[in-house]
Amino acid sequence: MKGTRFWAWLTFGIGAAYFFIPLIATIEFSLRMRRGAYSFDAYRVVFGDERFQATFGYSVLVAAFTIVLGVLIVVPTAYWIRLRLPHIRPVVEFITLLPLIIPAIVIVFGYIRMYGSSSPLPFLATTRGTDLLLAIGYATLALPYMYRAVDTGLRTIDVRTLTEAAQILGAGWATIITRVILPNVLIAVLSGAFLTFAIVIGEFTMASLLNRPAFGPYLQNIGANRAYEPAALAIIAFFITWGCMAVIQILSRYAPKSASRPN
Amino acid sequence: MGETFLTIDNVTKSFGATTVVRNVDIAIDKGEFVSFLGPSGCGKTTTLRMVAGFEGPTTGRILIDGKDVTNLKPNQRSIGMVFQSYALFPNMTVAQNIAFGLKVAGASTDAITARVEEMLGIIKLPEHGGRYPFQLSGGQQQRVALARALAVKPSVLLLDEPLSALDAKIRISLRAEIRAIQRELGITTIYVTHDQEEALSMSDRIVVMNEGRVEQIGTPLDIYNKPSSRFVASFVGTLTVLPAKIVNASKGTLSLDGQSIHAGKKFTGAPGKTVSVALRPEAIAIGKGGANANRLDAKVASVNFLGSIVRVKVRTGAQDISLDMFNQSTTAPPKVGEKVTVNFNPDDLVVLDGPAEG
Ligand SMILES: Nc1ncnc2c1ncn2[C@@H]1O[C@H](COP(=O)(O)OP(=O)(O)O)[C@@H](O)[C@H]1O
Ligand SMILES: [Mg+2]
């Protein structure tokens, strides 16, 4: 008993060290911009940088569009599959995993070939079109996470009976999805949304190859040219991601309670 | 008999190659409470779902108030439905659940508030409007589900085993409550159950179903006392079904394990043919009985004390017969192994077609 506990703690300690030492080292380094004393100078420089504000703002906006797009695609799809096509669920699950298997760079080159200015769908002919294509690409990248989050949420409610209960009370599909299904999987949808946000904020390949002023390429650019600022940026990005995770955790406490989840 | 309001017109339903509902033909009067009673898997739910519009009949029609609704969607039929699993919307309060149908129908806020209040009163939960479903007991949730179904004033109410997830005590009190509300509102109701006691105690008429077919339609008394088939006889009540040989059909005499008995009603069949006869435990008594009674010599095989009644099994030759006697302090129940004479009225002997099974 005692021995097991010792090994458990040791394993935990090694894991924690593996995780925290680089983090602490990076934080420490990011605070050393001023010679001889710790300071937040690097952070001040980063936050004061116009390009930081512009690229971060751009990425937040694209993330928002990506989330809306993802929700609009995934919620009705996952719902319909649970309701009417449960037998094809394994197929759909496999499809949603593809973005994890196919590198983003392959997707982007595909996009560039498919949607060039001379193609029937010339997304890349205009800046707005390219922005839209970027959001679509991100929605694809986030698909594995979004789909799983929503599907898990749907598992906690009796989709079929709730749908029928709403139908017999006179509700149509739009009412059923917006008033009955979505509110009951809202927390799951939000988890998916924050995961999407975390992915979009740090993404480099797509934004860079589509040549959009996103936060990822900016991070890379600063990293290649400066000393202390990249460390500060890394810490900032890290906290944004972890902030998202924390929000998901907090939200899951407020998940709507149901007979199947009484506490 | 009032006017027919809901007609299930020769409906058959197949899923692929398997037919689960066969030629079901039922006419239900306005305001009538009809139960579908039968074992699990006999097609009760499927029939109900066709009335609701969740399934389409393979052949046949459904008519409500003279109008053919066979091809209408569930949300166009003006039907209220209560599910076994309550199916309350977990994200909405009790009041919001009850208001849902009214809101969808576009009722005004004032009208909705008034109706919700009224429904909360009818189900006797006036203080619970602000609670969420998970804060209610199962029985309360099912009452809310009933209120939600009735709030929109549907023309037909369907209930699919609404009490089977509840404890015995609540089940019995809710039976009475559902029936009282149904009477008060005068709503035409179909109640699906596999519990014969529930069907017998609540219904105006019972439809006994077996393997997708209607076996018998009748009042609870008819179903219980005059089962028209062996299936009905054995499914409703704790009936003893025995094989007997016909001695003389026109005189109503039979031979049960070599002992002669006679039936109150005439039947048909050649002498020597084996038929099934059925006897209810409460129709048999220990003792010689009246002048006209059937008597059988038997031996007590077991005695079960069930509270207010004592169930005794007696054996005549190879057959076990159950009989019920009231638990009275003045008459002690017989002892196992004791030789007794049992008697029953010829009118209580139900002659069924076909030989007894097992
Ligand atoms: N959607 C369906 N597809 C195939 N078979 C079904 C379907 N729904 C019901 N059944 C079958 O029909 C039969 C009757 O089911 P059901 O109406 O639910 O019976 P009950 O409610 O009397 O228990 C069962 O054998 C069941 O397996
Ligand atoms: Mg059923």
XYZ file of C-alpha atoms in Angstrom, chain A residues 18-246:
229
model
C 8.679 17.292 -17.274
C 5.766 19.625 -17.759
C 6.603 22.502 -15.424
C 10.376 22.914 -15.716
C 10.333 24.160 -19.329
C 7.325 26.303 -18.506
C 9.035 27.860 -15.497
C 12.245 28.304 -17.490
C 10.322 30.082 -20.242
C 8.543 32.318 -17.758
C 11.807 33.079 -16.059
C 13.462 33.896 -19.366
C 10.541 36.078 -20.484
C 11.020 38.223 -17.380
C 14.743 38.948 -18.023
C 14.502 41.543 -20.787
C 15.797 44.279 -18.500
C 19.420 43.645 -17.619
C 20.028 42.625 -14.010
C 16.393 42.680 -12.814
C 13.120 40.788 -13.445
C 10.527 42.873 -15.265
C 7.443 42.594 -17.492
C 9.174 44.599 -20.233
C 8.871 41.805 -22.782
C 5.109 41.594 -22.161
C 4.801 45.358 -22.391
C 6.551 45.311 -25.755
C 4.360 42.461 -26.995
C 1.069 43.971 -25.883
C 2.152 47.348 -27.251
C 2.938 45.875 -30.649
C 0.316 46.870 -33.190
C 0.782 43.657 -35.125
C 0.059 41.669 -31.956
C -3.240 43.447 -31.509
C -4.142 43.173 -35.186
C -3.261 39.504 -35.620
C -4.768 38.477 -32.300
C -7.968 40.336 -33.120
C -8.069 38.729 -36.544
C -7.642 35.244 -35.122
C -10.337 35.787 -32.493
C -12.725 36.872 -35.239
C -11.892 33.881 -37.431
C -12.277 31.620 -34.370
C -15.749 33.039 -33.749
C -16.787 32.341 -37.345
C -15.261 28.888 -37.162
C -17.246 28.100 -34.022
C -20.536 29.262 -35.534
C -19.837 27.278 -38.680
C -18.837 24.209 -36.678
C -21.963 24.351 -34.497
C -24.233 24.811 -37.513
C -22.719 21.791 -39.217
C -22.061 19.463 -36.296
C -25.131 19.839 -34.051
C -27.773 18.984 -36.670
C -25.557 16.248 -38.132
C -24.776 14.550 -34.829
C -28.442 14.900 -33.825
C -29.757 13.398 -37.029
C -27.317 10.514 -36.869
C -28.371 9.684 -33.310
C -32.043 10.014 -34.220
C -32.341 8.335 -37.588
C -29.055 6.848 -38.773
C -27.414 5.277 -35.715
C -25.961 2.504 -37.878
C -23.741 4.907 -39.831
C -22.274 6.451 -36.679
C -18.970 4.523 -36.940
C -18.535 5.803 -40.517
C -19.181 9.396 -39.482
C -16.861 9.040 -36.517
C -14.134 7.858 -38.853
C -14.736 10.777 -41.210
C -14.513 13.266 -38.354
C -11.156 11.751 -37.402
C -9.671 12.332 -40.862
C -8.433 15.871 -40.055
C -6.203 14.312 -37.393
C -4.730 11.912 -39.947
C -4.412 14.202 -42.970
C -1.912 17.021 -42.337
C -3.238 20.556 -42.572
C -0.739 21.297 -45.318
C -2.380 18.706 -47.568
C -5.765 20.335 -46.997
C -4.376 23.777 -47.781
C -2.736 22.681 -51.030
C -5.980 21.030 -51.943
C -7.815 24.285 -51.267
C -5.316 26.304 -53.319
C -5.758 23.958 -56.267
C -9.553 23.736 -55.930
C -10.548 27.281 -55.136
C -8.079 29.424 -57.138
C -9.284 32.554 -58.901
C -9.984 30.648 -62.125
C -11.982 27.838 -60.478
C -15.798 27.673 -60.409
C -15.653 28.492 -56.672
C -13.021 31.234 -56.534
C -12.723 31.647 -52.770
C -9.100 32.732 -53.152
C -9.862 35.541 -55.613
C -10.845 37.933 -52.825
C -9.562 38.614 -49.319
C -12.975 37.982 -47.756
C -13.263 34.736 -49.701
C -9.873 33.650 -48.382
C -10.932 34.545 -44.833
C -14.026 32.423 -45.316
C -11.974 29.550 -46.689
C -9.682 29.831 -43.661
C -12.670 29.566 -41.307
C -13.957 26.581 -43.291
C -10.530 24.957 -43.047
C -10.423 25.570 -39.314
C -13.896 24.100 -38.915
C -12.518 20.987 -40.595
C -9.499 20.895 -38.270
C -11.757 21.299 -35.231
C -14.244 18.673 -36.449
C -12.868 15.743 -34.399
C -13.179 17.735 -31.183
C -16.471 19.434 -31.970
C -18.166 16.236 -33.111
C -17.020 14.243 -30.119
C -18.031 16.951 -27.657
C -21.514 17.297 -29.153
C -22.040 13.553 -29.541
C -21.090 13.013 -25.903
C -23.572 15.709 -24.925
C -26.311 14.033 -26.972
C -25.606 10.738 -25.238
C -26.715 12.210 -21.903
C -30.256 12.876 -23.153
C -32.871 10.588 -24.676
C -32.764 12.217 -28.097
C -35.487 10.139 -29.681
C -38.122 10.398 -26.972
C -37.505 14.117 -26.381
C -37.838 14.693 -30.116
C -41.102 12.769 -30.232
C -42.420 14.542 -27.143
C -41.735 17.882 -28.836
C -43.185 16.726 -32.156
C -46.469 15.558 -30.689
C -46.760 18.950 -28.959
C -46.686 20.520 -32.394
C -43.022 21.495 -32.756
C -41.208 21.462 -36.102
C -37.546 20.645 -36.686
C -36.202 24.173 -36.162
C -38.012 24.474 -32.813
C -36.896 21.033 -31.722
C -33.229 21.721 -32.474
C -33.081 25.247 -31.055
C -35.393 24.877 -28.044
C -35.019 21.243 -26.990
C -31.799 19.715 -28.323
C -29.336 22.635 -28.359
C -30.059 23.876 -24.802
C -29.521 20.378 -23.464
C -26.164 19.987 -25.179
C -25.117 23.612 -24.752
C -22.318 22.825 -22.344
C -20.970 20.197 -24.707
C -21.213 22.668 -27.575
C -19.331 25.261 -25.516
C -16.585 22.771 -24.701
C -16.273 22.133 -28.416
C -16.272 25.872 -29.024
C -13.409 26.546 -26.630
C -11.390 23.662 -28.019
C -11.960 25.156 -31.463
C -10.852 28.549 -30.152
C -7.663 27.067 -28.707
C -6.874 25.376 -32.020
C -7.565 28.423 -34.170
C -5.548 30.859 -32.024
C -2.304 28.926 -32.374
C -2.734 27.534 -35.902
C 0.131 28.336 -38.265
C 0.082 26.228 -41.435
C -3.236 27.212 -42.955
C -3.042 30.887 -42.094
C 0.503 31.132 -43.347
C -0.070 29.324 -46.657
C -3.280 31.233 -47.329
C -1.274 34.326 -46.409
C -3.686 35.697 -43.814
C -2.532 37.988 -40.948
C -3.347 35.535 -38.176
C -1.827 35.143 -34.742
C 0.009 31.887 -35.536
C 2.197 33.295 -38.306
C 2.857 36.361 -36.142
C 4.105 34.126 -33.309
C 6.395 32.352 -35.734
C 7.684 35.634 -37.157
C 8.507 37.103 -33.760
C 10.067 33.819 -32.661
C 12.483 33.916 -35.558
C 13.565 37.525 -35.029
C 13.522 38.403 -31.329
C 14.944 37.065 -28.086
C 12.667 37.730 -25.110
C 9.343 38.532 -26.770
C 8.806 34.986 -28.136
C 9.055 33.648 -24.612
C 6.489 36.168 -23.403
C 4.215 35.297 -26.369
C 4.551 31.604 -25.671
C 3.437 32.192 -22.102
C 0.522 34.350 -23.262
C -0.600 31.718 -25.766
C -0.226 29.091 -23.094
C -2.486 30.959 -20.705
C -5.082 31.597 -23.381
C -5.277 27.867 -24.068
C -5.399 27.026 -20.404
C -7.939 29.738 -19.815
C -10.146 28.012 -22.383
C -9.701 24.672 -20.629
C -10.564 26.241 -17.296
